[in-house]
mmCIF file of C-alpha atoms in Angstrom:
data_model
loop_
_atom_site.group_PDB
_atom_site.id
_atom_site.type_symbol
_atom_site.label_atom_id
_atom_site.label_comp_id
_atom_site.label_asym_id
_atom_site.label_seq_id
_atom_site.Cartn_x
_atom_site.Cartn_y
_atom_site.Cartn_z
ATOM 1 C CA MET A 27 83.516 112.454 98.117
ATOM 2 C CA SER A 28 82.120 109.066 99.068
ATOM 3 C CA LEU A 29 78.568 110.312 98.531
ATOM 4 C CA ALA A 30 79.450 111.991 95.232
ATOM 5 C CA LEU A 31 81.290 108.965 93.843
ATOM 6 C CA THR A 32 78.576 106.474 94.760
ATOM 7 C CA ALA A 33 75.666 108.681 93.678
ATOM 8 C CA ALA A 34 77.118 109.816 90.354
ATOM 9 C CA PRO A 35 77.081 107.567 87.264
ATOM 10 C CA PRO A 36 80.292 105.601 86.562
ATOM 11 C CA SER A 37 83.080 107.464 84.767
ATOM 12 C CA SER A 38 81.818 110.836 86.016
ATOM 13 C CA GLU A 39 83.916 113.992 86.224
ATOM 14 C CA ILE A 40 83.844 115.285 89.816
ATOM 15 C CA PHE A 41 85.275 118.591 91.076
ATOM 16 C CA VAL A 42 86.041 119.240 94.738
ATOM 17 C CA PHE A 43 86.552 122.808 95.992
ATOM 18 C CA THR A 44 88.097 123.169 99.435
ATOM 19 C CA ASP A 45 90.377 125.348 101.536
ATOM 20 C CA ALA A 46 90.484 122.944 104.484
ATOM 21 C CA PRO A 47 92.258 119.680 105.311
ATOM 22 C CA ALA A 48 90.273 116.453 105.452
ATOM 23 C CA LYS A 49 88.938 115.649 108.913
ATOM 24 C CA ASP A 50 88.633 111.937 108.099
ATOM 25 C CA ALA A 51 91.894 111.240 106.260
ATOM 26 C CA HIS A 52 91.722 107.640 107.495
ATOM 27 C CA LEU A 53 89.113 107.024 104.757
ATOM 28 C CA LYS A 54 91.696 107.575 101.996
ATOM 29 C CA SER A 55 91.962 103.883 101.073
ATOM 30 C CA THR A 56 88.168 103.584 100.999
ATOM 31 C CA ILE A 57 87.821 106.556 98.661
ATOM 32 C CA THR A 58 90.610 105.177 96.460
ATOM 33 C CA ALA A 59 88.780 101.856 96.161
ATOM 34 C CA ILE A 60 85.535 103.626 95.183
ATOM 35 C CA ILE A 61 87.406 105.685 92.592
ATOM 36 C CA GLU A 62 88.847 102.524 91.076
ATOM 37 C CA SER A 63 85.496 100.748 90.984
ATOM 38 C CA THR A 64 83.557 103.702 89.500
ATOM 39 C CA LYS A 65 86.365 104.907 87.170
ATOM 40 C CA SER A 66 85.362 108.470 87.963
ATOM 41 C CA VAL A 67 87.859 111.319 87.611
ATOM 42 C CA VAL A 68 88.254 113.667 90.583
ATOM 43 C CA THR A 69 89.905 117.076 90.242
ATOM 44 C CA PHE A 70 90.613 119.203 93.320
ATOM 45 C CA MET A 71 90.586 122.993 93.457
ATOM 46 C CA LEU A 72 92.639 123.780 96.565
ATOM 47 C CA THR A 73 92.727 127.350 97.803
ATOM 48 C CA ASP A 74 95.052 128.991 100.320
ATOM 49 C CA VAL A 75 97.413 126.063 100.804
ATOM 50 C CA LEU A 76 99.976 127.112 103.412
ATOM 51 C CA THR A 77 98.519 130.615 103.713
ATOM 52 C CA SER A 78 97.265 132.149 106.929
ATOM 53 C CA ARG A 79 93.726 133.423 107.013
ATOM 54 C CA ARG A 80 93.095 136.402 109.245
ATOM 55 C CA ARG A 81 89.818 136.233 111.065
ATOM 56 C CA ARG A 82 88.178 138.504 113.573
ATOM 57 C CA ARG A 83 88.709 137.275 117.089
ATOM 58 C CA ASN A 84 85.778 135.466 118.560
ATOM 59 C CA THR A 85 86.071 133.842 121.941
ATOM 60 C CA GLN A 86 83.290 131.399 121.111
ATOM 61 C CA ARG A 87 84.703 130.247 117.778
ATOM 62 C CA VAL A 88 87.968 128.563 116.848
ATOM 63 C CA SER A 89 89.524 129.392 113.490
ATOM 64 C CA PRO A 90 89.873 126.309 111.323
ATOM 65 C CA ARG A 91 93.348 124.915 110.746
ATOM 66 C CA LYS A 92 95.012 126.024 107.536
ATOM 67 C CA MET A 93 95.893 123.423 104.924
ATOM 68 C CA THR A 94 99.517 122.291 105.043
ATOM 69 C CA GLN A 95 101.454 120.650 102.217
ATOM 70 C CA LEU A 96 100.923 117.290 103.956
ATOM 71 C CA ASP A 97 97.164 117.885 103.966
ATOM 72 C CA ALA A 98 97.254 118.820 100.287
ATOM 73 C CA GLN A 99 99.244 115.681 99.461
ATOM 74 C CA LEU A 100 96.255 113.525 100.376
ATOM 75 C CA TYR A 101 94.189 115.335 97.748
ATOM 76 C CA ARG A 102 97.028 115.041 95.225
ATOM 77 C CA ASP A 103 97.210 111.279 95.800
ATOM 78 C CA LEU A 104 93.462 110.869 95.268
ATOM 79 C CA ALA A 105 93.594 112.994 92.127
ATOM 80 C CA ARG A 106 96.413 110.855 90.723
ATOM 81 C CA ALA A 107 94.555 107.640 91.539
ATOM 82 C CA SER A 108 91.575 108.854 89.510
ATOM 83 C CA GLY A 109 93.396 110.501 86.617
ATOM 84 C CA GLY A 110 92.427 113.962 87.848
ATOM 85 C CA GLN A 111 94.472 116.945 88.998
ATOM 86 C CA ALA A 112 95.191 118.893 92.179
ATOM 87 C CA ILE A 113 95.113 122.570 91.266
ATOM 88 C CA GLU A 114 96.322 125.031 93.911
ATOM 89 C CA VAL A 115 95.227 128.653 93.539
ATOM 90 C CA THR A 116 94.364 131.662 95.614
ATOM 91 C CA LYS A 117 90.684 132.446 95.962
ATOM 92 C CA SER A 118 91.135 135.539 93.830
ATOM 93 C CA ASP A 119 92.535 133.429 90.965
ATOM 94 C CA LEU A 120 90.023 130.601 91.301
ATOM 95 C CA THR A 121 87.902 131.741 88.365
ATOM 96 C CA LEU A 122 90.951 131.497 86.074
ATOM 97 C CA ALA A 123 91.436 127.846 87.020
ATOM 98 C CA THR A 124 87.823 126.892 86.360
ATOM 99 C CA SER A 125 88.633 126.768 82.646
ATOM 100 C CA VAL A 126 89.468 123.124 83.415
ATOM 101 C CA ILE A 127 85.771 122.558 84.143
ATOM 102 C CA GLU A 128 84.752 124.201 80.881
ATOM 103 C CA ASP A 129 87.219 121.975 79.000
ATOM 104 C CA SER A 130 85.766 118.830 80.573
ATOM 105 C CA LEU A 131 82.223 119.806 79.550
ATOM 106 C CA ALA A 132 83.061 119.603 75.856
ATOM 107 C CA ASN A 133 81.757 116.657 73.860
ATOM 108 C CA ALA A 134 83.783 113.447 73.521
ATOM 109 C CA VAL A 135 86.707 114.466 75.763
ATOM 110 C CA VAL A 136 89.471 111.848 75.973
ATOM 111 C CA THR A 137 92.752 111.690 77.884
ATOM 112 C CA VAL A 138 95.683 111.453 75.472
ATOM 113 C CA PHE A 139 98.536 111.403 77.993
ATOM 114 C CA GLN A 140 99.063 111.775 81.730
ATOM 115 C CA VAL A 141 102.036 111.442 84.062
ATOM 116 C CA VAL A 142 103.000 112.469 87.605
ATOM 117 C CA ARG A 143 106.569 112.979 88.807
ATOM 118 C CA ASN A 144 106.929 112.812 92.585
ATOM 119 C CA PRO A 145 109.693 113.478 93.460
ATOM 120 C CA GLY A 146 110.186 115.799 90.555
ATOM 121 C CA ARG A 147 113.033 115.593 88.072
ATOM 122 C CA PRO A 148 113.750 116.988 84.612
ATOM 123 C CA ASP A 149 112.152 114.705 82.029
ATOM 124 C CA ASN A 150 110.941 114.505 78.434
ATOM 125 C CA PHE A 151 107.481 113.189 77.499
ATOM 126 C CA THR A 152 106.070 112.309 74.099
ATOM 127 C CA PHE A 153 102.511 111.748 72.914
ATOM 128 C CA ILE A 154 101.038 110.954 69.519
ATOM 129 C CA VAL A 155 98.473 113.151 67.770
ATOM 130 C CA ASP A 156 96.475 111.527 64.964
ATOM 131 C CA GLY A 157 93.774 112.779 62.654
ATOM 132 C CA SER A 158 90.940 111.854 65.036
ATOM 133 C CA LEU A 159 92.041 114.374 67.691
ATOM 134 C CA ARG A 160 90.917 117.997 67.797
ATOM 135 C CA ASN A 161 91.046 120.885 70.310
ATOM 136 C CA LEU A 162 94.124 119.578 72.115
ATOM 137 C CA THR A 163 94.738 121.028 75.598
ATOM 138 C CA ALA A 164 97.648 120.350 77.969
ATOM 139 C CA TYR A 165 97.811 121.006 81.705
ATOM 140 C CA ILE A 166 101.069 121.245 83.653
ATOM 141 C CA THR A 167 100.929 121.683 87.433
ATOM 142 C CA GLY A 168 103.938 122.372 89.606
ATOM 143 C CA ALA A 169 105.943 124.929 91.556
ATOM 144 C CA SER A 170 106.331 128.469 90.244
ATOM 145 C CA SER A 171 109.982 127.700 89.381
ATOM 146 C CA LEU A 172 108.921 125.005 86.897
ATOM 147 C CA THR A 173 109.821 125.638 83.260
ATOM 148 C CA PHE A 174 109.041 123.655 80.129
ATOM 149 C CA ASP A 175 109.447 123.514 76.364
ATOM 150 C CA PHE A 176 107.305 121.708 73.836
ATOM 151 C CA THR A 177 108.014 120.706 70.265
ATOM 152 C CA SER A 178 105.688 119.814 67.388
ATOM 153 C CA PRO A 179 106.227 116.961 64.910
ATOM 154 C CA THR A 180 107.552 119.519 62.392
ATOM 155 C CA GLY A 181 110.320 120.587 64.813
ATOM 156 C CA VAL A 182 108.821 123.945 65.839
ATOM 157 C CA SER A 183 109.368 124.727 69.546
ATOM 158 C CA GLN A 184 107.922 127.064 72.135
ATOM 159 C CA SER A 185 109.011 127.709 75.728
ATOM 160 C CA SER A 186 106.982 128.363 78.865
ATOM 161 C CA SER A 187 108.175 131.979 78.832
ATOM 162 C CA GLN A 188 106.084 132.620 75.679
ATOM 163 C CA SER A 189 102.464 133.093 76.690
ATOM 164 C CA SER A 190 101.503 133.252 73.019
ATOM 165 C CA GLY A 191 103.611 131.545 70.381
ATOM 166 C CA PRO A 192 103.543 129.427 67.232
ATOM 167 C CA LEU A 193 102.278 126.288 68.996
ATOM 168 C CA ALA A 194 100.046 127.344 71.876
ATOM 169 C CA THR A 195 98.470 129.993 74.047
ATOM 170 C CA ILE A 196 99.509 129.589 77.692
ATOM 171 C CA THR A 197 97.523 130.824 80.686
ATOM 172 C CA THR A 198 98.644 130.502 84.312
ATOM 173 C CA ALA A 199 96.550 130.286 87.489
ATOM 174 C CA GLY A 200 98.278 129.260 90.709
ATOM 175 C CA ASN A 201 100.244 126.062 90.072
ATOM 176 C CA LEU A 202 98.355 125.391 86.807
ATOM 177 C CA ARG A 203 99.605 126.133 83.299
ATOM 178 C CA ARG A 204 96.983 125.580 80.610
ATOM 179 C CA LEU A 205 98.220 125.167 77.053
ATOM 180 C CA SER A 206 95.732 125.491 74.207
ATOM 181 C CA LEU A 207 97.683 123.707 71.482
ATOM 182 C CA ASN A 208 97.527 124.509 67.789
ATOM 183 C CA THR A 209 97.637 121.080 66.125
ATOM 184 C CA ASP A 210 96.453 122.093 62.642
ATOM 185 C CA ASN A 211 98.201 119.847 60.127
ATOM 186 C CA GLN A 212 100.637 118.702 62.812
ATOM 187 C CA THR A 213 99.860 115.041 63.369
ATOM 188 C CA GLY A 214 102.651 112.873 64.712
ATOM 189 C CA SER A 215 104.849 112.818 67.814
ATOM 190 C CA TRP A 216 104.785 115.843 70.122
ATOM 191 C CA GLU A 217 107.287 116.327 72.959
ATOM 192 C CA ILE A 218 107.049 118.204 76.260
ATOM 193 C CA SER A 219 110.263 118.745 78.248
ATOM 194 C CA VAL A 220 109.738 119.725 81.888
ATOM 195 C CA ASN A 221 112.496 121.097 84.106
ATOM 196 C CA SER A 222 111.684 120.934 87.822
ATOM 197 C CA LYS A 223 113.028 119.250 90.922
ATOM 198 C CA ASN A 224 109.670 119.659 92.674
ATOM 199 C CA PRO A 225 106.670 117.341 92.094
ATOM 200 C CA TYR A 226 104.652 118.078 88.977
ATOM 201 C CA SER A 227 102.069 116.571 86.651
ATOM 202 C CA VAL A 228 101.378 116.681 82.925
ATOM 203 C CA LYS A 229 97.991 115.897 81.386
ATOM 204 C CA VAL A 230 96.899 116.187 77.754
ATOM 205 C CA ILE A 231 93.241 115.978 76.725
ATOM 206 C CA SER A 232 91.450 116.282 73.430
ATOM 207 C CA GLN A 233 88.144 115.676 71.696
ATOM 208 C CA SER A 234 87.806 112.506 69.669
ATOM 209 C CA SER A 235 85.109 110.136 68.508
ATOM 210 C CA VAL A 236 87.497 107.250 69.238
ATOM 211 C CA ASN A 237 87.848 106.022 72.801
ATOM 212 C CA PHE A 238 88.176 102.744 74.658
ATOM 213 C CA ILE A 239 86.492 101.031 77.590
ATOM 214 C CA TYR A 240 88.351 98.632 79.866
ATOM 215 C CA ASN A 241 87.289 96.189 82.570
ATOM 216 C CA LEU A 242 89.056 93.644 84.718
ATOM 217 C CA VAL A 243 87.592 90.260 83.857
ATOM 218 C CA GLU A 244 87.898 86.586 84.734
ATOM 219 C CA ALA A 245 88.068 83.967 81.993
ATOM 220 C CA HIS A 246 85.884 80.860 82.178
ATOM 221 C CA GLU A 247 86.956 77.556 80.694
ATOM 222 C CA ARG A 248 84.051 77.092 78.341
ATOM 223 C CA ALA A 249 83.675 76.279 74.697
ATOM 224 C CA HIS A 250 83.431 79.932 73.669
ATOM 225 C CA GLY A 251 85.865 81.316 76.243
ATOM 226 C CA ASP A 252 83.380 83.466 78.155
ATOM 227 C CA PHE A 253 84.358 86.255 80.566
ATOM 228 C CA SER A 254 82.787 87.850 83.615
ATOM 229 C CA LEU A 255 83.570 91.147 85.357
ATOM 230 C CA LYS A 256 85.980 90.837 88.255
ATOM 231 C CA GLU A 257 85.139 92.618 91.490
ATOM 232 C CA GLY A 258 87.930 94.413 93.358
ATOM 233 C CA ARG A 259 91.616 94.543 92.609
ATOM 234 C CA PRO A 260 93.634 91.679 91.100
ATOM 235 C CA LEU A 261 95.909 89.766 93.461
ATOM 236 C CA SER A 262 99.458 91.081 93.689
ATOM 237 C CA GLY A 263 102.024 88.984 91.871
ATOM 238 C CA GLY A 264 99.480 87.113 89.785
ATOM 239 C CA ASN A 265 98.049 87.362 86.299
ATOM 240 C CA ALA A 266 95.174 89.674 85.433
ATOM 241 C CA SER A 267 92.942 89.960 82.368
ATOM 242 C CA LEU A 268 91.615 93.184 80.854
ATOM 243 C CA MET A 269 88.776 93.398 78.365
ATOM 244 C CA ILE A 270 89.436 96.346 76.022
ATOM 245 C CA SER A 271 86.648 97.618 73.773
ATOM 246 C CA VAL A 272 87.129 100.402 71.208
ATOM 247 C CA THR A 273 84.245 102.825 70.751
ATOM 248 C CA GLY A 274 83.540 105.318 67.990
ATOM 249 C CA SER A 275 85.107 103.396 65.114
ATOM 250 C CA ASP A 276 84.928 99.952 63.550
ATOM 251 C CA LYS A 277 88.277 100.442 61.810
ATOM 252 C CA VAL A 278 90.491 100.901 64.867
ATOM 253 C CA LYS A 279 92.292 97.799 66.142
ATOM 254 C CA VAL A 280 94.081 97.385 69.468
ATOM 255 C CA THR A 281 97.676 96.354 68.727
ATOM 256 C CA GLU A 282 99.366 96.969 72.081
ATOM 257 C CA VAL A 283 98.363 97.389 75.726
ATOM 258 C CA THR A 284 100.785 98.545 78.428
ATOM 259 C CA LEU A 285 99.954 99.191 82.070
ATOM 260 C CA PHE A 286 102.137 101.762 83.778
ATOM 261 C CA ASP A 287 102.426 103.572 87.084
ATOM 262 C CA SER A 288 101.794 107.258 86.410
ATOM 263 C CA SER A 289 104.235 108.294 89.165
ATOM 264 C CA GLY A 290 107.136 106.046 88.196
ATOM 265 C CA PRO A 291 108.896 104.071 85.477
ATOM 266 C CA THR A 292 107.155 100.744 86.163
ATOM 267 C CA GLU A 293 105.534 99.259 83.058
ATOM 268 C CA VAL A 294 103.803 95.927 82.514
ATOM 269 C CA ASP A 295 103.306 94.428 79.068
ATOM 270 C CA GLY A 296 100.849 91.657 78.329
ATOM 271 C CA SER A 297 99.773 89.425 75.478
ATOM 272 C CA LEU A 298 96.777 90.287 73.281
ATOM 273 C CA GLN A 299 94.005 87.906 72.312
ATOM 274 C CA ALA A 300 91.230 88.950 69.947
ATOM 275 C CA VAL A 301 87.735 88.204 71.209
ATOM 276 C CA CYS A 302 84.876 87.962 68.732
ATOM 277 C CA ARG A 303 81.373 88.078 70.131
ATOM 278 C CA GLU A 304 78.064 87.394 68.453
ATOM 279 C CA TRP A 305 74.975 89.088 69.807
#
């Protein structure tokens, strides 16, 4: 992962396939720091978690240790830190889960919404669909007992028990549910209600010409209020400045910025200041 993250261009989409626990888990904080600095998204395809693998006896070879839930949690934490997912499937169902890779290869893919609940609890989530979004896809990962309902802005609902309904086509592979949403003429506020006491995640992606770029910056006390990129994380308990740039449209204006912890209710609001630059 270290080699992939440092060799790939910033903001890359990286997929890791493994059926084994990490042998150098002590590097977790290092990998997390590289993820944050490169802004790359890492998605894990984990096979045979907590399943025994029968191998022919060989006195000169030792069978590798199977992946426990604790081992898999390290991959889940890294996926959450990057905005990716930890998808757990059997090897026979792996090809079904690779639709996530095909989705990411589409042009102009943006993340509309993402949240992780660990520990899990029943919760309702809303996200806004506007006219710039097309080909909306939602991913929900969690235990097999997880159920969910989703509702369109017009009030039409569909449950997880309906693989094909008025709002979406649902496919399941391992702990992944992929929802191909029908958003034709349904702009506005959508809602997903998840019922599970086990950890789960929800991610919604789409294609859009509108996106934004962000960087941590430091302000300089000069006549024109210049900024420079800040290396590393901001100090805990202090102020931090983000430079937000909208791409794909000269009509979109940033009116609100909120930082939030994807695994909890913590939110941080800040004040906005327009920056006009001449080149």
